[in-house]
PDB file of C-alpha atoms in Angstrom:
ATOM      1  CA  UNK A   1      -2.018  -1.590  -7.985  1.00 40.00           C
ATOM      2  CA  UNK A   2      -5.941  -0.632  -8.999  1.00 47.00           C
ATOM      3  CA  UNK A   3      -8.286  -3.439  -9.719  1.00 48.00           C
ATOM      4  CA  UNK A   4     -10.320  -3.382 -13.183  1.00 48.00           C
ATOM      5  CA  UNK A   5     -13.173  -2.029 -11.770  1.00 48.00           C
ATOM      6  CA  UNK A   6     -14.961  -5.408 -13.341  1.00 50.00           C
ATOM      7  CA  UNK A   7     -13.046  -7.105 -10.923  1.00 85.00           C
ATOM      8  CA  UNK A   8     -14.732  -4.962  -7.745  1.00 91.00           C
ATOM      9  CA  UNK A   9     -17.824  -6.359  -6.687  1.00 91.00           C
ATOM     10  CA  UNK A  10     -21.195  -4.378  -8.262  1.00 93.00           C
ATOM     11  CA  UNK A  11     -22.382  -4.614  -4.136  1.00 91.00           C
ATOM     12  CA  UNK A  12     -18.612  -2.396  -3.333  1.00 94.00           C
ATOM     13  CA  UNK A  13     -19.549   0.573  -5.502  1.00 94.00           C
ATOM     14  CA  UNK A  14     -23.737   0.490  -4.511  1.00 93.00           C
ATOM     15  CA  UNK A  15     -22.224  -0.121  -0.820  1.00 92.00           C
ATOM     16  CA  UNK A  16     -19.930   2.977  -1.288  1.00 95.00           C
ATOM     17  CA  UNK A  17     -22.372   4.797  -3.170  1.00 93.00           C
ATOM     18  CA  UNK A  18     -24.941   4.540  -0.757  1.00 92.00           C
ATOM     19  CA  UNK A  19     -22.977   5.876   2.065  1.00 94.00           C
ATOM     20  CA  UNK A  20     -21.787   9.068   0.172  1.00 94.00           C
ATOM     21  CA  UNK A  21     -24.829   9.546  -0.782  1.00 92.00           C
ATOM     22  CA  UNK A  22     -26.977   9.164   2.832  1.00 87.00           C
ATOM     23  CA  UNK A  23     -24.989  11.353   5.272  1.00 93.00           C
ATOM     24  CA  UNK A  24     -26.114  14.115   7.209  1.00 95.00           C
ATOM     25  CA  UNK A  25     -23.125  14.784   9.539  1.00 96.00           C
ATOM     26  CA  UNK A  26     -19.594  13.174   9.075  1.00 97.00           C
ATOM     27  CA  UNK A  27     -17.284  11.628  12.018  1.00 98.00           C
ATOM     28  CA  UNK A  28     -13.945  13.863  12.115  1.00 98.00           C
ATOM     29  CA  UNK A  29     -10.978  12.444  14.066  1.00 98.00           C
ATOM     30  CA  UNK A  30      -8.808  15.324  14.912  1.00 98.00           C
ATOM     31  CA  UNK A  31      -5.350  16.038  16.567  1.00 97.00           C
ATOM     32  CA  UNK A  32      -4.304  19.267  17.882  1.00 97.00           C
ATOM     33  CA  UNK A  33      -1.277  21.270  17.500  1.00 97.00           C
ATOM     34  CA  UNK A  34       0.174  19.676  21.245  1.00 97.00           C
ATOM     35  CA  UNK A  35      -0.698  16.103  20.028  1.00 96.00           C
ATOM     36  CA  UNK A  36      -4.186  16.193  21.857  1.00 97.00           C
ATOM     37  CA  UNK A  37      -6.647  13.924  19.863  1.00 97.00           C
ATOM     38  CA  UNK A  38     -10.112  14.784  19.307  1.00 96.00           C
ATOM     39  CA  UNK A  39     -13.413  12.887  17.938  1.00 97.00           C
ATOM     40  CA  UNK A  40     -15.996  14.829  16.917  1.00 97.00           C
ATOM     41  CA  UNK A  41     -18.633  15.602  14.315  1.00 97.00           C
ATOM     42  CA  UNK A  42     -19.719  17.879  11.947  1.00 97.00           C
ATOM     43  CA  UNK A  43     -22.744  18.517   9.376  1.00 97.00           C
ATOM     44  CA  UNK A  44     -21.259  18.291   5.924  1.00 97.00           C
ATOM     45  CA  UNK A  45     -21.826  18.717   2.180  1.00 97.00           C
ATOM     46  CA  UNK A  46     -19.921  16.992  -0.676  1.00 96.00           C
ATOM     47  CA  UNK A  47     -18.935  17.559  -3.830  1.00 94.00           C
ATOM     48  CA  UNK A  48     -18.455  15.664  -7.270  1.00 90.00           C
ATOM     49  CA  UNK A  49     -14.875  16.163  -6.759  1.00 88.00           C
ATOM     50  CA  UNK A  50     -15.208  14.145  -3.186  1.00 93.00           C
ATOM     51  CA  UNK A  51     -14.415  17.058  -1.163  1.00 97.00           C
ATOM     52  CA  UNK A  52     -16.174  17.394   2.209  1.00 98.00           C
ATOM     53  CA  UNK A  53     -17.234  21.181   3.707  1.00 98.00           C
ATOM     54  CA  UNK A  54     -17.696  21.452   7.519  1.00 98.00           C
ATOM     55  CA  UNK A  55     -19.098  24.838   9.009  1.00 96.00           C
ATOM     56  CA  UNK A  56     -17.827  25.196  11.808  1.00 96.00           C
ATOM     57  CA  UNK A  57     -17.511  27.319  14.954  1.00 95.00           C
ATOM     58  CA  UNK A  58     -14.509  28.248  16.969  1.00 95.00           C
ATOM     59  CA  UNK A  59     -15.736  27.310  20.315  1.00 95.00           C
ATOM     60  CA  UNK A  60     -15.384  23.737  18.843  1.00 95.00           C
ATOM     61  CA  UNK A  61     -11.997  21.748  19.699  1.00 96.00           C
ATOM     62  CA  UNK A  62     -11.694  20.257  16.108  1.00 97.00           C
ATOM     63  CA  UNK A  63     -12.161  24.159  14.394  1.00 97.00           C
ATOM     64  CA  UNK A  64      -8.833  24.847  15.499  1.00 97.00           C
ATOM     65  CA  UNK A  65      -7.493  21.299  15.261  1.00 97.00           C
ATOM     66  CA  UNK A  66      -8.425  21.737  11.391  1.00 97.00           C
ATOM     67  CA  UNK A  67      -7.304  25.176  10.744  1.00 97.00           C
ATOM     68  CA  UNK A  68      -3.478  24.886  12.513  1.00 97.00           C
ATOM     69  CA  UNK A  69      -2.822  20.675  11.545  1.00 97.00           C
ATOM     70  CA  UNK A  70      -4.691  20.669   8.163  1.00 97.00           C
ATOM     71  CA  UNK A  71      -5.111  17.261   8.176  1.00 97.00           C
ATOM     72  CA  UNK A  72      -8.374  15.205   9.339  1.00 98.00           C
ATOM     73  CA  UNK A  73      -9.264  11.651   9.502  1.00 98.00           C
ATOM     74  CA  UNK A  74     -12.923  11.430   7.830  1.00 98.00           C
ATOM     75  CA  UNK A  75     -15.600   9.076   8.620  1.00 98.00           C
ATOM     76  CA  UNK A  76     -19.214   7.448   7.594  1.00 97.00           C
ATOM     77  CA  UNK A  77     -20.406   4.557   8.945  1.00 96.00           C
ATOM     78  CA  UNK A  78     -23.426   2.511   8.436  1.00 94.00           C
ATOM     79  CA  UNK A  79     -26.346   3.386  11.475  1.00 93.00           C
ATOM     80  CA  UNK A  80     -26.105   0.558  13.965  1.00 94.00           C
ATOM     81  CA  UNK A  81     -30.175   0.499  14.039  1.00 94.00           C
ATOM     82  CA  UNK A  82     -30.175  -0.618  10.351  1.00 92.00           C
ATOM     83  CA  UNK A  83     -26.705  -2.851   9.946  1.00 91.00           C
ATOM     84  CA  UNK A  84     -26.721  -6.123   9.379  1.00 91.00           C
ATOM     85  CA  UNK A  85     -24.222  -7.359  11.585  1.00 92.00           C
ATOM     86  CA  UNK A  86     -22.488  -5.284  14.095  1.00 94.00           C
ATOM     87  CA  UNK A  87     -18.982  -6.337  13.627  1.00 94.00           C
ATOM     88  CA  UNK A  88     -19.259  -5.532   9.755  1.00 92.00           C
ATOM     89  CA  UNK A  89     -21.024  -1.892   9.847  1.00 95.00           C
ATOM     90  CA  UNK A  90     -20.549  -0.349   6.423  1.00 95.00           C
ATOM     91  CA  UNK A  91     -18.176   2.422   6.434  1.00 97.00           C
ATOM     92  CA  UNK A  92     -15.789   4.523   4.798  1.00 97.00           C
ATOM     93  CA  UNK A  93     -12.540   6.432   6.091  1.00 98.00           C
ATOM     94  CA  UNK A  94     -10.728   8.651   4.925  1.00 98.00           C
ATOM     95  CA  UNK A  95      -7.228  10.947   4.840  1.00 98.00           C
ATOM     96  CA  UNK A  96      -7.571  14.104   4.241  1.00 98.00           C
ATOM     97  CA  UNK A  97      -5.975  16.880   4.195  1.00 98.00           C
ATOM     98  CA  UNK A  98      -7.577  20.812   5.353  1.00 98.00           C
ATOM     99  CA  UNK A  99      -7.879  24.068   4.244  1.00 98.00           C
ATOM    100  CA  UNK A 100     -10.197  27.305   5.471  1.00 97.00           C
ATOM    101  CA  UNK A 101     -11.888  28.943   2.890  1.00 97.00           C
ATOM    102  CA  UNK A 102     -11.974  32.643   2.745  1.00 96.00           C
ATOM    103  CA  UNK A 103     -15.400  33.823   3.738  1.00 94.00           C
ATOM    104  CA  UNK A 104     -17.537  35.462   0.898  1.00 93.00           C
ATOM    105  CA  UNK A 105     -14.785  34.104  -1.999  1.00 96.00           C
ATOM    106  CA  UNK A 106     -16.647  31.840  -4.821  1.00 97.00           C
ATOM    107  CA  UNK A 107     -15.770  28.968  -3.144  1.00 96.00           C
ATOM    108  CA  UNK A 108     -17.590  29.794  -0.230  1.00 95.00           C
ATOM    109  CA  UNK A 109     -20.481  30.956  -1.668  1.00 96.00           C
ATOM    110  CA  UNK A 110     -20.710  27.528  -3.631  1.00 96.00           C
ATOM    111  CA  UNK A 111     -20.207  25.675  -0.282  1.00 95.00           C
ATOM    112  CA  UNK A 112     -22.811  27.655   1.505  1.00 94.00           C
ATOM    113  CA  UNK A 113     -25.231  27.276  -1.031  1.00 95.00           C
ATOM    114  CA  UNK A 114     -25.064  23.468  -0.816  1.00 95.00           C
ATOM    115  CA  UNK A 115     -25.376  23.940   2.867  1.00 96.00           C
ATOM    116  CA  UNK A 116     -28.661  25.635   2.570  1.00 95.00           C
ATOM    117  CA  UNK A 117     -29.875  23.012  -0.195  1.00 94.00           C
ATOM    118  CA  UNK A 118     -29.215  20.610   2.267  1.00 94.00           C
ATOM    119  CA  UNK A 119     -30.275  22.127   5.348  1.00 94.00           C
ATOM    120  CA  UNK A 120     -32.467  24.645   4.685  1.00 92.00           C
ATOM    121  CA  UNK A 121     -32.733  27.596   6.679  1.00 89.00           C
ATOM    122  CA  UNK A 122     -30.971  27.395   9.701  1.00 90.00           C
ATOM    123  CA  UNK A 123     -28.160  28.170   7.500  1.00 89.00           C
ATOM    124  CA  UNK A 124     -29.329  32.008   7.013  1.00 86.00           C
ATOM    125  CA  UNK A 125     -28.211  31.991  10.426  1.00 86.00           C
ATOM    126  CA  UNK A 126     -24.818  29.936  11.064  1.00 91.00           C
ATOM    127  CA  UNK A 127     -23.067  31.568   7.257  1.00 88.00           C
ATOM    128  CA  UNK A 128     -23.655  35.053   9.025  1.00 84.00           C
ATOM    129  CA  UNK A 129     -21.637  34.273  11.814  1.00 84.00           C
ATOM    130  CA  UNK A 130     -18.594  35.139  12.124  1.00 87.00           C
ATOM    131  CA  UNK A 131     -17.035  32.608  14.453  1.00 89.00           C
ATOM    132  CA  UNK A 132     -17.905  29.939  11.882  1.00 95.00           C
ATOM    133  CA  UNK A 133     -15.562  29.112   9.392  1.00 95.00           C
ATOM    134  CA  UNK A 134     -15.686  26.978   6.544  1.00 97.00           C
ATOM    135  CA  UNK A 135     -12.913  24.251   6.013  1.00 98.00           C
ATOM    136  CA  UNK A 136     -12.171  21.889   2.806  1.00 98.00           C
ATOM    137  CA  UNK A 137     -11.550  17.993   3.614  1.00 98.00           C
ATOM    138  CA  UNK A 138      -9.772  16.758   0.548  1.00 97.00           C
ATOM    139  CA  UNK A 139      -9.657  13.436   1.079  1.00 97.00           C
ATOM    140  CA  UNK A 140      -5.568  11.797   0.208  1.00 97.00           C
ATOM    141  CA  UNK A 141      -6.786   7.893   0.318  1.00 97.00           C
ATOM    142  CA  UNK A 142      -9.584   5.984   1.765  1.00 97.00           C
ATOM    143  CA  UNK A 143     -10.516   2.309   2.815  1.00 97.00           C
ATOM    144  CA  UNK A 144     -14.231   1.218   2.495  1.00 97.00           C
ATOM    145  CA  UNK A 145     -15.784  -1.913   4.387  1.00 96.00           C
ATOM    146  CA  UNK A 146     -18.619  -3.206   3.185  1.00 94.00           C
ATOM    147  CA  UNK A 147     -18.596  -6.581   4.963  1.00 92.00           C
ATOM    148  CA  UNK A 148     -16.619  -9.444   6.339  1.00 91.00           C
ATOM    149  CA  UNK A 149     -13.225 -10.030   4.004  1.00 89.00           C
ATOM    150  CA  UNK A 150     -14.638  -6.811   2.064  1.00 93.00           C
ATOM    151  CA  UNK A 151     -12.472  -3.590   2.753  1.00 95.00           C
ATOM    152  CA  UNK A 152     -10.971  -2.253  -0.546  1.00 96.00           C
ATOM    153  CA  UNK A 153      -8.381   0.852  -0.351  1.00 97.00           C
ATOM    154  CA  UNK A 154      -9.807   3.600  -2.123  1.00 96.00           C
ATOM    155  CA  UNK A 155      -7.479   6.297  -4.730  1.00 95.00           C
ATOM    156  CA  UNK A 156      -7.757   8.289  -7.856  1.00 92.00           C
ATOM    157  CA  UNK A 157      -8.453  11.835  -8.367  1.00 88.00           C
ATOM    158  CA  UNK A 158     -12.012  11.777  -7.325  1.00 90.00           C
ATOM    159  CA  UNK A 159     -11.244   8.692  -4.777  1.00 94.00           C
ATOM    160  CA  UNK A 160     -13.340   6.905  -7.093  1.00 92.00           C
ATOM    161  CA  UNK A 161     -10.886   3.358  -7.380  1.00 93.00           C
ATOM    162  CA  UNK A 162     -11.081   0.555  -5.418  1.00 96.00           C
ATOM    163  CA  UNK A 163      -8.888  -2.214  -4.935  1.00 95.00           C
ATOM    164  CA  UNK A 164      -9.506  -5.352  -2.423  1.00 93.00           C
ATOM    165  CA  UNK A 165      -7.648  -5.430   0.436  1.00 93.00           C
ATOM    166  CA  UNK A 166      -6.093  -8.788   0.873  1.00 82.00           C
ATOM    167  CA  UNK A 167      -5.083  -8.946   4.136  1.00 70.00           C
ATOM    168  CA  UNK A 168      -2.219 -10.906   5.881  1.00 64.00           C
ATOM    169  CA  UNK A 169      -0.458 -12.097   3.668  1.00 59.00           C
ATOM    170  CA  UNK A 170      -2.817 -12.105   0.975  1.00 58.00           C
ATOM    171  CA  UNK A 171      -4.543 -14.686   3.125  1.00 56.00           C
ATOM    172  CA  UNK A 172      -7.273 -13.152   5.354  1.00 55.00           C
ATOM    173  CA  UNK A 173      -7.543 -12.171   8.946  1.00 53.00           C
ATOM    174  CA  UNK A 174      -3.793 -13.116  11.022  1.00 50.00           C
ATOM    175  CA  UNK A 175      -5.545 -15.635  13.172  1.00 52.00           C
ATOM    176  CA  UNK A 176      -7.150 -17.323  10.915  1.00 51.00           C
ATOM    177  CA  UNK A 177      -6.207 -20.658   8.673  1.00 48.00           C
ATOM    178  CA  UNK A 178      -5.330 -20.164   5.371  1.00 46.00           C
ATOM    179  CA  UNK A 179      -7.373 -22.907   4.442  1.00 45.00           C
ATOM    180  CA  UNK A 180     -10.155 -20.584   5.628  1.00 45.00           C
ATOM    181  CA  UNK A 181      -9.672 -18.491   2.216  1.00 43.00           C
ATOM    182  CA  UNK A 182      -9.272 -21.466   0.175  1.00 42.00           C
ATOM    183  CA  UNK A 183     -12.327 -22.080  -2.778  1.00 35.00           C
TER     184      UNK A 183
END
């Protein structure tokens, strides 16, 4: 069930906002064909839709990962040098699921030019070459933490709905008292 967005915090949607909004480079967690899993990272654009691009060579473990699986784990995550508390970075996974896009289609050309607004010109360069291919992260479901007792599952067509998580047993954390919760 979705939350009224009244309901959600105003600090969950700037919190969210602010880290779709401040990323150079996304965290991919991939697995390959064998079961063989793979962290990595790639530079990324997004669009208003909430899909991710990553340009990406082939001499790169998670190129192939994404192209044969087509399915990624997706993250951003609040730089440790600026986070409050260490235990609560901000951050926000998701599900996704892959697809290449065919070089020189309209897609790609929309994709690369996004790449270049963000970039600049290095990416002349990388769109010319031809073991780089473009893949599409379209993200299935999310979960964003903004904070102790603050993670809220994310949906909707542009993963734009949040809902709190509640935790065990609509309580909290499974260690703690439930009197811990209680206001």
């Amino acid at each position: 069930m979705t939350e009224n967005k009244d309901t959600i915090p105003q600090s969950a949607h700037t919190g969210y906002a602010s880290l779709l909004s401040g990323f150079q480079s996304i965290q991919l967690g991939t697995v390959s064909t064998s079961g063989t899993p793979e962290a990595s990272y790639a530079p990324a654009v997004l669009t208003e839709s909430r899909d991710f691009y990553v340009h990406v060579s082939e001499l790169s473990a998670h190129t192939a990962n994404l192209r044969d699986t087509q399915k990624a784990s997706v993250l951003l995550i609040e730089d440790e040098e600026t986070c409050e508390q260490i235990f609560a970075r901000k951050r926000v996974t998701y599900a996704c699921t892959t697809a290449e896009v065919e070089r020189d289609s309209a897609e790609w050309k929309d994709a690369m030019e996004r790449f270049s607004e963000k970039f600049g010109g290095i990416m002349n360069h990388l769109k010319g070459m031809q073991d780089f291919h473009l893949i599409r992260l379209s993200p299935k479901s999310g979960r964003l933490v903004v904070g102790f007792g603050q993670a809220y599952d994310i949906s909707g067509e542009q993963m734009e709905a949040l809902s709190h998580v509640r935790g065990f047993n609509g309580k909290g954390h499974r260690n703690e008292p439930a009197t811990a919760h209680a206001k």
